[in-house]
Amino acid sequence: MKFWKHETGRLLTLLLAGAVLASCTAHGQGSERDPKVYVNYTPYSETFYRELITGRVNLYAPRTGKFRNVVHGMVALADGRLLECLPGRADNKLFWFPRRIESWSLVKRAVGVMVHRDYGDGGGAAYASPFYDPETGSISAEVLKHGRWIRTSPGVVQNTWPRVLVDGCPTLKLPAHIRINEKQTSPRMDELRRQDPDAPIRHFPGSHLTAPGRTGLGASRGAPTTTRKEVWDYLRAQNGYVVTSPSETDYVLALGRDGVSHEVWKLGADGEIEKTGVLREEEDWILIEVPDQPVLRYPVGYPVPVLPTGHRHPAFQLTGELVAVPEPRALAFMGEGYADNRFVFYGTGRLAVVDLAGDLIVEGSWRWTQGRLEIAVDGDAAGARSVGWRELADQLGKTPAVWKPLSRTAG
């Protein structure tokens, strides 16, 4: 991966212009590769990339040019410096030279996380979107050029520094924790990878927390990167979980079982539900409509705009336990008329109302809506009753973990 492909201020302008979410584009506008609509979301969070990249070795080689397939190496340090070992050629002989750059960082954009390098002294800045493949340990970068995403110099991330670069840049002072890989002696990237196929870091912790289609529109040349089935399988799998946008706005998906009525809960800084919107499908688009914010229009088949956090919302933690242990429960919020009854929850959204002996009296249904558990008992003329998740937790004697969006921690 060559994160540091030099780009002018024009690239940054394009990135900022092209990184507008599809919510800002009217339905049907734009070409099929318009970066304002078909957004090239990166697959992981800033925290993930910081832990993956910092203090580790990145090896890469250009696809074209006089140094095609020639190994380049770099290490991004925690203090913001970057150490590089780059190839050169003189009198038709290949050599390497060290370079130290004083500033690199990870920045957040509407496309997700980008790697930024400041060349200083009027040299401009480089921005690139990183794409890590946990199956292979490969890591590549994509940059936006003339309205199209281009994949540049693919490579790998590993914990060891190749012998060929030790010999090529003997004066480069590496961090003490980086060991020398004596197996990797070839100047050719393809051969060097074969010399130690186990060197790349595969399945880095947290690599499962990604969304469908986030494999790079540069790699796919603008073609679809996922399928409708994969998208809906993902959304169903995230039902009841917190998902996060590139701007770190957090939502909870509360999908309806009728296949039509799907809610989206927007969370505030304290983890509380601020607003409730809807998620619906319209032809080849999924629309997320939350009051007082632009409609998000997602083109199905392209990178999904929200990443999983792996944290289940407290409401769904509560009913998850009720379903997992389907024993009769007293529910005070149902009122005096049900004081001598107990409720048994099932994962289908149905429930049974039983007497104190455990015998079935009547059936009903349950669902979460706007952060409240709603129960409708069949034939009850009074209609459905509901309770907020915090009150329910108190009644059940439970203390579910709360996801705090701004701190990015659970507590």
Tab-separated table of C-alpha atoms in Angstrom, residues 1 4 53 55-60 71-77 82-87 96-100 156-186 192 195-196 199-201:
chain	number	residue	atom	x	y	z
A	1	MET	CA	0.000	0.000	0.000
A	4	TRP	CA	1.667	8.623	0.509
A	53	ILE	CA	-0.912	0.801	11.351
A	55	GLY	CA	4.330	0.898	14.935
A	56	ARG	CA	3.971	-1.774	12.266
A	57	VAL	CA	5.632	-2.395	8.923
A	58	ASN	CA	3.898	-1.587	5.665
A	59	LEU	CA	5.434	-3.033	2.506
A	60	TYR	CA	4.146	-2.056	-0.916
A	71	VAL	CA	9.654	-3.375	-2.492
A	72	HIS	CA	9.052	-0.120	-0.631
A	73	GLY	CA	8.849	-0.056	3.158
A	74	MET	CA	7.632	2.270	5.863
A	75	VAL	CA	6.794	2.409	9.553
A	76	ALA	CA	4.314	4.950	10.966
A	77	LEU	CA	5.314	5.899	14.514
A	82	LEU	CA	7.110	8.255	9.357
A	83	LEU	CA	10.167	6.164	8.504
A	84	GLU	CA	10.570	5.067	4.885
A	85	CYS	CA	12.971	2.997	2.814
A	86	LEU	CA	12.492	3.855	-0.848
A	87	PRO	CA	14.106	2.489	-4.024
A	96	TRP	CA	17.399	2.113	-1.503
A	97	PHE	CA	17.571	5.299	0.525
A	98	PRO	CA	16.016	6.261	3.879
A	99	ARG	CA	13.579	9.113	4.352
A	100	ARG	CA	12.015	10.512	7.507
A	156	VAL	CA	0.833	-5.873	3.206
A	157	VAL	CA	1.086	-4.969	6.865
A	158	GLN	CA	3.310	-7.092	9.097
A	159	ASN	CA	5.356	-7.002	12.303
A	160	THR	CA	8.788	-7.614	10.762
A	161	TRP	CA	11.202	-5.596	8.605
A	162	PRO	CA	12.637	-7.458	5.569
A	163	ARG	CA	16.336	-8.253	5.406
A	164	VAL	CA	16.479	-6.679	1.931
A	165	LEU	CA	15.465	-3.297	3.441
A	166	VAL	CA	17.862	-3.680	6.383
A	167	ASP	CA	20.664	-3.966	3.846
A	168	GLY	CA	19.160	-1.266	1.617
A	169	CYS	CA	18.689	1.338	4.382
A	170	PRO	CA	21.233	0.434	7.083
A	171	THR	CA	21.097	3.898	8.697
A	172	LEU	CA	17.333	3.829	9.232
A	173	LYS	CA	16.758	3.538	12.985
A	174	LEU	CA	13.727	1.317	13.528
A	175	PRO	CA	11.784	0.960	16.793
A	176	ALA	CA	13.267	-1.707	19.064
A	177	HIS	CA	10.139	-3.889	18.934
A	178	ILE	CA	10.400	-4.500	15.176
A	179	ARG	CA	12.262	-7.728	14.421
A	180	ILE	CA	14.217	-8.470	11.251
A	181	ASN	CA	12.684	-10.969	8.835
A	182	GLU	CA	15.668	-12.941	7.560
A	183	LYS	CA	13.493	-14.865	5.100
A	184	GLN	CA	12.561	-11.791	3.085
A	185	THR	CA	15.591	-11.067	0.937
A	186	SER	CA	14.105	-10.410	-2.507
A	192	LEU	CA	9.300	-11.455	-1.127
A	195	GLN	CA	9.460	-16.083	0.873
A	196	ASP	CA	7.356	-15.708	4.027
A	199	ALA	CA	4.319	-12.657	7.629
A	200	PRO	CA	1.216	-10.542	6.785
A	201	ILE	CA	-1.100	-9.820	9.721
